[in-house]
Coordinates of C-alpha atoms in Angstrom, one line a residue:
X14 CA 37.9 27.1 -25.7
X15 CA 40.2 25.3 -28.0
X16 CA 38.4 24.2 -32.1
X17 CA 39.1 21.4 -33.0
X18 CA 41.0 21.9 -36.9
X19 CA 38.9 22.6 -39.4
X20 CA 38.7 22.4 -43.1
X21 CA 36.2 25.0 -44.5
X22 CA 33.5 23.2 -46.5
X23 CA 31.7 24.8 -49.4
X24 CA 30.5 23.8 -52.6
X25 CA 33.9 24.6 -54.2
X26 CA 36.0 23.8 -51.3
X27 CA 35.7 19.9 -51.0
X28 CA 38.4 17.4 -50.8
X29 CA 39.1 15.4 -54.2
X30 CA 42.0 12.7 -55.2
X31 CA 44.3 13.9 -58.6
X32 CA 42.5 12.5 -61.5
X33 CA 43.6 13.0 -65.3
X34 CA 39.8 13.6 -66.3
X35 CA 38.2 16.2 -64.3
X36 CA 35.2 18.3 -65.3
X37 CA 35.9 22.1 -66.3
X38 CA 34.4 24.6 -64.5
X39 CA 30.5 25.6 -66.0
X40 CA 29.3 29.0 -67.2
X41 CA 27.4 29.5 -64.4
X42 CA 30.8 28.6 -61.8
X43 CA 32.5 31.1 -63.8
X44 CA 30.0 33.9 -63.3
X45 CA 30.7 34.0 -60.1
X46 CA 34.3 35.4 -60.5
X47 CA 33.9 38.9 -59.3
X48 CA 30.5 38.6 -57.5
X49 CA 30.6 36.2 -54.6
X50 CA 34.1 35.3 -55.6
X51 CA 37.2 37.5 -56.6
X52 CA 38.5 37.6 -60.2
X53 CA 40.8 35.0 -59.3
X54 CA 38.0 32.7 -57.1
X55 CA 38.8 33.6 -53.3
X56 CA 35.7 34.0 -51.7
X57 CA 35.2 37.7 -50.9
X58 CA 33.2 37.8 -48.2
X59 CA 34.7 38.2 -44.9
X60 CA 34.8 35.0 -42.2
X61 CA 32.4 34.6 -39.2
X62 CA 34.0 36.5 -36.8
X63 CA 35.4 39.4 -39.0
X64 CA 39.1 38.3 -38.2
X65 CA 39.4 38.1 -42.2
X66 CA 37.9 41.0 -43.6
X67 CA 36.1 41.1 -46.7
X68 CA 38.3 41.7 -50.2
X69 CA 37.9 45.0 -51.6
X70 CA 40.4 45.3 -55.0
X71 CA 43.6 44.8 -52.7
X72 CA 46.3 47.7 -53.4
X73 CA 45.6 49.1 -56.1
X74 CA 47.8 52.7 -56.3
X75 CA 51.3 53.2 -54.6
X76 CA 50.8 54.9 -51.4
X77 CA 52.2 58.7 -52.1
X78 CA 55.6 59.1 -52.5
X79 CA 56.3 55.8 -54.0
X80 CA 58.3 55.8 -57.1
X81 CA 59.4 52.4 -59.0
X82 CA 63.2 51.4 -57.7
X83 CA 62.4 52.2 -54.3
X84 CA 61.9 49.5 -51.8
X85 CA 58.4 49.4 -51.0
X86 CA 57.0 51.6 -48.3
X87 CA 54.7 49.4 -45.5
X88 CA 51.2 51.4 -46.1
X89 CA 50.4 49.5 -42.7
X90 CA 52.9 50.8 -40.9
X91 CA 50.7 52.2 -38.2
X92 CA 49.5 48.8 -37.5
X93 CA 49.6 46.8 -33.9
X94 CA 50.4 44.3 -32.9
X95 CA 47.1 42.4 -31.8
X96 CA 48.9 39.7 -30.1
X97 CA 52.0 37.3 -30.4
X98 CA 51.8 33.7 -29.8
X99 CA 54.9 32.1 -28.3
X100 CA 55.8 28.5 -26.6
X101 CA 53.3 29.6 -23.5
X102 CA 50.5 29.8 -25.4
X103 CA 50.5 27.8 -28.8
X104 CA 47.9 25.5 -27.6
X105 CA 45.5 28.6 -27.9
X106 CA 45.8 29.0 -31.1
X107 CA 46.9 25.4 -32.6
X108 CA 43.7 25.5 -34.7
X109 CA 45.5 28.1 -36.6
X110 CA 49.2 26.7 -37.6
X111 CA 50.4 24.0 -39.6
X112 CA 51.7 21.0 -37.9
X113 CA 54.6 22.6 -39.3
X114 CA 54.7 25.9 -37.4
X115 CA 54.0 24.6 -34.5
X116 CA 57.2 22.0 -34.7
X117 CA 59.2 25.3 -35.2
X118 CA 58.2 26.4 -31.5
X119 CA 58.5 23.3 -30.0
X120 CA 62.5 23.3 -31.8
X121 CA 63.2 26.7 -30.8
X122 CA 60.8 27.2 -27.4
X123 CA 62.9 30.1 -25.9
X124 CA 63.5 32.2 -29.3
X125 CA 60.6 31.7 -31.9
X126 CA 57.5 33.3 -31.9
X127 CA 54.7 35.1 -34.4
X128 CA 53.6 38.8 -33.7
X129 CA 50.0 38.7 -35.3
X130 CA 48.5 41.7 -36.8
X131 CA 45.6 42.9 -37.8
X132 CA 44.8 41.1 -41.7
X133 CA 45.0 43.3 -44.8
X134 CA 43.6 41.3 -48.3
X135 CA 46.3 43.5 -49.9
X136 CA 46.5 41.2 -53.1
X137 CA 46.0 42.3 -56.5
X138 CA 46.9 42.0 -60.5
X139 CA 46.2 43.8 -63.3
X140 CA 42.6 44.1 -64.8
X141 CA 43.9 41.9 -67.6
X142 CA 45.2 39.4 -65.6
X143 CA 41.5 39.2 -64.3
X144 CA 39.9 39.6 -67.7
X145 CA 41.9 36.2 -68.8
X146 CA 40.9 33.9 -65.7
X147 CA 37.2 34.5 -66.9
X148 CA 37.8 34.6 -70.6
X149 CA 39.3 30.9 -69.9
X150 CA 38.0 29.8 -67.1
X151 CA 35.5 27.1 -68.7
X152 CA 38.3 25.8 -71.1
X153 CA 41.8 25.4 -69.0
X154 CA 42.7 21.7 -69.0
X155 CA 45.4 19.6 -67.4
X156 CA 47.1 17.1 -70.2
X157 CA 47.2 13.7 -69.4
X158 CA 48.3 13.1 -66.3
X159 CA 48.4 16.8 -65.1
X160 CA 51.9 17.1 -66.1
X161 CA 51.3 20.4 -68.3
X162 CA 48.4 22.6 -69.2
X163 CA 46.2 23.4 -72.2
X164 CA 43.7 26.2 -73.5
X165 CA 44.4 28.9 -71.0
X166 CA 46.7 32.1 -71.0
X167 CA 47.6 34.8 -68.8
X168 CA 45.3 34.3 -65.6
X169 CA 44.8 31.7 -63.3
X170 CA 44.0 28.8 -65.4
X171 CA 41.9 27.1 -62.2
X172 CA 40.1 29.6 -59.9
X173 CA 37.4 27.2 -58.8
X174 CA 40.0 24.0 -58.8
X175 CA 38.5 20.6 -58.7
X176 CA 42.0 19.0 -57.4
X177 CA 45.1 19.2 -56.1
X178 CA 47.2 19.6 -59.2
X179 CA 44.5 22.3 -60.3
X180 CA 45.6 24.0 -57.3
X181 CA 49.1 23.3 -57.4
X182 CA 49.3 24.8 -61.5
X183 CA 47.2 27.8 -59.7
X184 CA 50.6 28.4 -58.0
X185 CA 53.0 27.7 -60.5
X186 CA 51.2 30.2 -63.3
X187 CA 49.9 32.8 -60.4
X188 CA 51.0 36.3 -62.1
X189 CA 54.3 37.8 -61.3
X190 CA 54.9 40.2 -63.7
X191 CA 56.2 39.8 -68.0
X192 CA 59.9 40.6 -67.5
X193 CA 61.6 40.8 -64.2
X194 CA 65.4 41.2 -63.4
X195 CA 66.0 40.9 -59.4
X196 CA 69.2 41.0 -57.9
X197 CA 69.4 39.7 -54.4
X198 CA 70.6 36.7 -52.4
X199 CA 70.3 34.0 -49.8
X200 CA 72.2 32.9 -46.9
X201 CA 72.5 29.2 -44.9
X202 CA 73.8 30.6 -41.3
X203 CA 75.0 28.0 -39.3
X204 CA 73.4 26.8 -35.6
X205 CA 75.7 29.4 -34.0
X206 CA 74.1 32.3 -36.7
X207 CA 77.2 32.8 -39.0
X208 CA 76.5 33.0 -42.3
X209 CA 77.9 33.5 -45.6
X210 CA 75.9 35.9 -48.3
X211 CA 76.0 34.4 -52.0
X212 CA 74.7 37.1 -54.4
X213 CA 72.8 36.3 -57.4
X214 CA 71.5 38.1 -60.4
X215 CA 68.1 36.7 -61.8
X216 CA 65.8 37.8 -65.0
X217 CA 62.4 35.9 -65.9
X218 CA 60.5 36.3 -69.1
X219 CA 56.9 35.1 -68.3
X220 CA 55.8 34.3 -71.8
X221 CA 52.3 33.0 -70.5
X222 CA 51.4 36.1 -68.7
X223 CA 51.8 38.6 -71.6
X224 CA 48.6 40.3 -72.5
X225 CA 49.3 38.7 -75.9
X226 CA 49.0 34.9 -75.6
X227 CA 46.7 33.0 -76.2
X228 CA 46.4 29.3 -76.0
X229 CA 47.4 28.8 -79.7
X230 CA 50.8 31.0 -79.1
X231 CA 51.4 28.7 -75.7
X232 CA 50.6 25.5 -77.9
X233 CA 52.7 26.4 -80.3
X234 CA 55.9 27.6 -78.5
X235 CA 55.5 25.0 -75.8
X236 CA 56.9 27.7 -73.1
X237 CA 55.8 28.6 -69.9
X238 CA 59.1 31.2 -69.1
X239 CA 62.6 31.5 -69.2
X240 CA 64.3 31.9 -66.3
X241 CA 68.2 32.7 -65.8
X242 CA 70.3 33.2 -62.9
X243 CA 74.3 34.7 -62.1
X244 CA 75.9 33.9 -58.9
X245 CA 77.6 37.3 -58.4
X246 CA 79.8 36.3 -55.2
X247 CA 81.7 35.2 -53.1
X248 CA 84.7 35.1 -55.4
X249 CA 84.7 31.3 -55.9
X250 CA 81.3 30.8 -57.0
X251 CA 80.9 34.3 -59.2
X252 CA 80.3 33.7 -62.7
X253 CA 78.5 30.7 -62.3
X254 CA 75.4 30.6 -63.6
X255 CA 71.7 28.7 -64.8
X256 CA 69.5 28.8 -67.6
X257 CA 65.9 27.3 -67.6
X258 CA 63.0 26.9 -70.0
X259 CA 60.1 25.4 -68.5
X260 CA 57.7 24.2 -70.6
X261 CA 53.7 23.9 -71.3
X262 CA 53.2 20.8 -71.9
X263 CA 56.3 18.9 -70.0
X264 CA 55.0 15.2 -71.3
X265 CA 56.1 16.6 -74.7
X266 CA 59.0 18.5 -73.8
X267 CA 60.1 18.2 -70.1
X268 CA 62.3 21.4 -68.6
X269 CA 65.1 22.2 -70.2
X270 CA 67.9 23.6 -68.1
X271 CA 71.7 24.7 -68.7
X272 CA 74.5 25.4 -66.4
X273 CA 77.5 27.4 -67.1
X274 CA 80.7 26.8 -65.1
X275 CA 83.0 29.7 -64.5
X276 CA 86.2 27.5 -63.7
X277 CA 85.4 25.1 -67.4
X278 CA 84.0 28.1 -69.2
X279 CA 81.3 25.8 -70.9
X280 CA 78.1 25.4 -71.0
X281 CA 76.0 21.9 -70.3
X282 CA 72.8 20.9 -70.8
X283 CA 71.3 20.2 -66.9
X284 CA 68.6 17.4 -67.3
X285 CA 68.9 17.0 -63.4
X286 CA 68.5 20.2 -62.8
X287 CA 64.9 19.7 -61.1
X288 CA 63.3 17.7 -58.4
X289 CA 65.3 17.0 -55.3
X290 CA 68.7 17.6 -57.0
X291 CA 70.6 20.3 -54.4
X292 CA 69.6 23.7 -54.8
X293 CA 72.3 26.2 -56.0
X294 CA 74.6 26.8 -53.1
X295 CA 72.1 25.9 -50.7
X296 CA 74.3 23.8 -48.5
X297 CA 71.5 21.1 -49.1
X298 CA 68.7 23.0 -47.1
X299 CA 66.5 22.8 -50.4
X300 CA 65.5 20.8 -53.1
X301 CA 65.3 22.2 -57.1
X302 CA 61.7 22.0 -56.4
X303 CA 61.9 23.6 -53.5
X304 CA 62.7 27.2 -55.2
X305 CA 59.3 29.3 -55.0
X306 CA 58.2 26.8 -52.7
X307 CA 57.5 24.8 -55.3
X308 CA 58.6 24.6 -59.0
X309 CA 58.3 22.3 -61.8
X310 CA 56.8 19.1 -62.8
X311 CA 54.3 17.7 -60.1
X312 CA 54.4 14.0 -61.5
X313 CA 56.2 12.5 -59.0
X314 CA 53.3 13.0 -56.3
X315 CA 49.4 12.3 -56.0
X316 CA 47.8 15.3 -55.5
X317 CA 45.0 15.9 -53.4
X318 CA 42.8 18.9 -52.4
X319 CA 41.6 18.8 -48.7
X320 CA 40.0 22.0 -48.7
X321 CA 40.4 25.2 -47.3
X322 CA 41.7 26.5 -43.4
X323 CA 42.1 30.0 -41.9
X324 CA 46.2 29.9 -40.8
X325 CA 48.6 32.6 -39.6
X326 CA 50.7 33.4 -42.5
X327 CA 53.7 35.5 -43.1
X328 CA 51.9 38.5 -44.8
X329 CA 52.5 42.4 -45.9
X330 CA 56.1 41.9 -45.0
X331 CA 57.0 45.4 -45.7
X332 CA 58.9 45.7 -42.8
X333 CA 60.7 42.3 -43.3
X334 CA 61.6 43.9 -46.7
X335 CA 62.9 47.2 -45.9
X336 CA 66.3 48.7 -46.8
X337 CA 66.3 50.0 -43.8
X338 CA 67.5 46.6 -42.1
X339 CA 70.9 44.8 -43.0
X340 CA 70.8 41.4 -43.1
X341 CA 72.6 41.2 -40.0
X342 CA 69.2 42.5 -38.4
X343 CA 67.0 40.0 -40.2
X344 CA 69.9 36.6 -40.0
X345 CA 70.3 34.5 -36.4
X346 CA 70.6 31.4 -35.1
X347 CA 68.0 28.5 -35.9
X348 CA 65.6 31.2 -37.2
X349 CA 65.0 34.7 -39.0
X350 CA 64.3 37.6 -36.5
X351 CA 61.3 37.6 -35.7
X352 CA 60.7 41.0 -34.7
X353 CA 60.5 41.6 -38.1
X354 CA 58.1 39.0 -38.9
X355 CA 54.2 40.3 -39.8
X356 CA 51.7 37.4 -39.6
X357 CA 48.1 37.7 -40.8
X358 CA 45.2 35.2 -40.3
X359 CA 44.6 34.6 -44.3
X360 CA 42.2 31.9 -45.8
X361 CA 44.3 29.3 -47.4
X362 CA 44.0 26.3 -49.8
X363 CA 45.6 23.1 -48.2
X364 CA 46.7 20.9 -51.0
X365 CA 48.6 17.6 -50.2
X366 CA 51.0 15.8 -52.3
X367 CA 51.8 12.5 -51.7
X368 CA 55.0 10.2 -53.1
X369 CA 53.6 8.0 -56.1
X370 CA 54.8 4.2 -56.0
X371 CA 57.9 3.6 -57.7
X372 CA 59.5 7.1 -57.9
X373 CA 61.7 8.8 -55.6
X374 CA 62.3 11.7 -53.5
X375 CA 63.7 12.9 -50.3
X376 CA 60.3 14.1 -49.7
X377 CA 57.8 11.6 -48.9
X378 CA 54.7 13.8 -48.4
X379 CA 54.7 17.7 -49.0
X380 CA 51.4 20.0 -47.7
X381 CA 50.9 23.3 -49.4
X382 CA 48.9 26.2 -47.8
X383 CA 48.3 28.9 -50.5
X384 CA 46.6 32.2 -50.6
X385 CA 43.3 32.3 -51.6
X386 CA 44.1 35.7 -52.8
X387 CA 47.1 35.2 -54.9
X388 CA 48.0 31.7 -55.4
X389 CA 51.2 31.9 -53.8
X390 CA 52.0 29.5 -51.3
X391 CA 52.9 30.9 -48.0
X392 CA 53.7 27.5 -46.1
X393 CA 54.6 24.3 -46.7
X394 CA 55.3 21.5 -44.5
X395 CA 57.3 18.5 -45.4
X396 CA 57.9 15.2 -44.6
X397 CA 61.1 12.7 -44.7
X398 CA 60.6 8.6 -45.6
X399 CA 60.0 8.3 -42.0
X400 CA 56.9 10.5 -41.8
X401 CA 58.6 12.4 -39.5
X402 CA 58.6 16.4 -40.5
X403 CA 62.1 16.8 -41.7
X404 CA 61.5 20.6 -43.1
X405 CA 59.1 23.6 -42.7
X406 CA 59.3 26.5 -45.4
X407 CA 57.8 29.9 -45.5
X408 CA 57.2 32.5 -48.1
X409 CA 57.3 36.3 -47.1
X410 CA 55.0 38.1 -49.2
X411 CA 53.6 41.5 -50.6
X412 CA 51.9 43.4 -52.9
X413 CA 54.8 45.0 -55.2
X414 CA 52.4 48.5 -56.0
X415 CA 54.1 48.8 -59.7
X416 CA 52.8 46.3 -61.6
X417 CA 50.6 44.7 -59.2
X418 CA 51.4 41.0 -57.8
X419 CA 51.7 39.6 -54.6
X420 CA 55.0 37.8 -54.0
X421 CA 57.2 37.1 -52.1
X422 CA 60.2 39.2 -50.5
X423 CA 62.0 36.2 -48.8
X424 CA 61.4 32.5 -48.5
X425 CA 62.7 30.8 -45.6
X426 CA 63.4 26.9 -45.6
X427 CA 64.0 25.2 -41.6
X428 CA 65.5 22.2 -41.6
X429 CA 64.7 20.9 -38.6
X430 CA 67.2 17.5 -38.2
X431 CA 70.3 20.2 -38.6
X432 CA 68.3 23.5 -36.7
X433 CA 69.3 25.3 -39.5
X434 CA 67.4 27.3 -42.4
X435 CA 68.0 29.2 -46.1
X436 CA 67.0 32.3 -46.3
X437 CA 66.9 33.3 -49.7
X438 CA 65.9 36.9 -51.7
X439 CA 67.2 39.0 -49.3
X440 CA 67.7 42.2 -50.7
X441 CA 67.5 44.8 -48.4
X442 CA 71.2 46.1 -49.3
X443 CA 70.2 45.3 -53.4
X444 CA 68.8 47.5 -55.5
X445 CA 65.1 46.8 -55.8
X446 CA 63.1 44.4 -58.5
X447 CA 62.8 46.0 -61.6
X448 CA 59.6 44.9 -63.3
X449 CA 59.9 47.4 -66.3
X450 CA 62.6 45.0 -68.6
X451 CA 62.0 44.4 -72.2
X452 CA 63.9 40.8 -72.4
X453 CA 63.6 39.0 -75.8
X454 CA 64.5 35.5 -76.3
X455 CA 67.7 36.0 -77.3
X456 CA 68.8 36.8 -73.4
X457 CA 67.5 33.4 -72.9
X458 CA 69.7 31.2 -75.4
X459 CA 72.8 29.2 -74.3
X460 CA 75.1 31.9 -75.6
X461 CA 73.7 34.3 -73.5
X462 CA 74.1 32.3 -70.7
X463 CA 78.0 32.3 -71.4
X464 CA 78.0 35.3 -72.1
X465 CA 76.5 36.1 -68.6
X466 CA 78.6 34.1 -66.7
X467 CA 81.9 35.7 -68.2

């Protein structure tokens, strides 16, 4: 017997429209946070049948052997596969995709399909991390408009959201660590499955997440993080590079961005270096705002929460991640292998964001399924003009044991007019995420950035 799709309904799970008022969350809402409700406001409790378990801390210690630099050992590795659904037998489990999903199978009926395993709530951040989503939890505010964010630091600034953009600023602060340099890289292969790999270096400075802000610190600098990024090859495009600083309140200072070009040798400020300007050598398969599956300001779009919906999402994708695999192994035509591919049945927030009047994008509507557990967003289907679904994108996540944080390992964008996709963080041939940096601004200045690019 086929349910019909449902939106779970709860007191904190109901559907509201953006608004630039909204009530804060009350003392006794926030005393829920790590009783009924995790520290960051999933619901703990398992579902009806069991199929979600309930959360119990996440991963917590490294499994034995581990040591930082390493790529991360799957600690489910002796997990089965409990079924896979393919073109045969979608309609069985429909309830359970996003329109999204399913449009992959019906695009690629003989090759796609999702191996479902057993789910693992493997999510986690540090104690502080927790310590600030309660300590703040009755005074975060959106600024006019909900493009920027006031009187919170370091945790989730909206674990019981009233709205979309609450939920959608859940995602764009979710923790990922202080200072991170990755090195990694994406590749576009074409609808035969060649591709070509472009290599980047990145390093982010997460000024919001130290254990030392506070709103006042935020106010004052006016800076989310600082985010920089080398292309180390192919030849032509090495050198190049970016430099962001997105802000706190972006209605008083909007993003400020700067590319440097390795054939001029100069710097320039980027103002259009956000919304659906191409992504870097994407071969137009993203948007800006497409990178993290979704970045920057949300003003273009209304915003609307429609509740919450158990899906199949890419999950624990340890084996997805490992170095193990070449990217030969993991790259093919019109899709990523998907023998590699873990899904889990995870409760998700669906969030909807809809083209305002008068502005423009090449997206028309967006809908964002995120974690409940981490914020991050797994899915996201999106729409062209036409209301036709013009692209699907999926984030490949897991718990990195070192710091913690749930993040992604790859994020996969189909475009499904062309039957072709980005795959971009693969880094099963790079060395590993190293969470342990010590940036200071001054790696996050113009100079620096032509300093990195030479």
């Amino acid at each position: 017997m086929i349910r019909k799709p449902t939106l779970i309904a709860a007191a904190f799970c109901g559907v509201f429209a953006s608004s630039s008022v909204l009530a804060k969350i009350t003392a006794d809402e926030a005393a829920r946070l790590g009783k009924d409700l995790t520290p960051i406001g999933a619901e703990k409790a398992a579902n009806k049948d069991g199929s979600i378990p309930a959360w119990d801390g996440g991963i917590t210690t490294p499994p034995a052997g581990y040591k930082a630099g390493m790529h991360h050992p799957d600690p489910y590795a002796d997990d089965k596969i409990l079924f896979t659904i393919d073109k045969s037998n979608v309609a069985e489990y429909k309830d359970f995709l996003s329109p999204g999903q399913i449009e992959l199978f019906n695009t690629y009926p003989d090759t796609f399909k999702m191996n479902i395993y057993p789910t693992r709530r493997s999510a986690s951040y540090p104690q502080f991390v927790y310590d600030a989503t309660k300590k703040y939890a009755t005074t975060a505010e959106l600024v006019e408009g909900g493009n920027g964010i006031k009187n919170t630091a370091v945790g989730v600034p909206f674990p019981i959201p009233k709205d979309g953009l609450e939920a959608i600023w859940n995602h764009l602060l979710r923790f990922r660590g202080l200072s991170i340099e990755r090195s990694g890289g994406q590749a576009a292969p074409t609808a035969s499955g060649s591709y070509n790999y472009v290599g980047f270096d990145e390093q982010l400075l997460v000024e919001y997440s130290s254990p030392e802000a506070t709103p006042e610190k935020l106010q004052e600098s006016n800076i989310l993080f600082k985010f920089k990024q080398k292309v180390t090859e192919p030849a032509r495009l090495a050198g190049t590079a970016l430099l962001v600083h997105e802000t706190m309140d972006q209605i008083l200072t909007p993003r400020q961005a700067w590319t440097y070009n390795s054939g001029q040798r100069r710097v320039r400020r980027a103002p259009n270096v956000a919304y659906d300007a191409p992504g870097t050598a994407a071969d137009s398969l993203r948007t800006t705002d497409d990178f993290d599956m979704f970045n920057g300001s949300p003003n273009r779009y209304n915003w609307t929460l429609k509740g919450k919906q158990e899906l199949y999402i890419p999950y624990n994708s340890y084996k997805l991640h490992s170095d193990k695999l070449s990217y030969d192994d993991i790259l093919q035509a019109g899709h990523i292998n998907p023998e590699h591919v873990r899904y889990e049945k995870h409760r998700v927030w669906v969030v909807e964001a809809n083209l305002k009047d008068g502005t423009r994008h090449i997206y028309k509507k967006r809908v964002f399924y995120i974690d409940e557990d981490s914020w991050q967003v797994h899915v996201a289907d999106i729409y062209d003009n036409r209301d036709q679904m013009y692209r699907v994108a999926m984030a490949h996540g897991l718990n990195y044991y070192e710091v913690p944080t749930h993040w992604s390992t790859l994020e996969v964008y189909h475009d499904l007019n062309s039957r072709r996709y980005l795959a971009i963080g693969l880094d099963n041939q790079e060395k590993m995420y190293d969470f342990s940096q010590s940036f200071n601004d001054n790696e996050f200045t113009s100079s620096a950035l032509r300093r990195e690019g030479r």
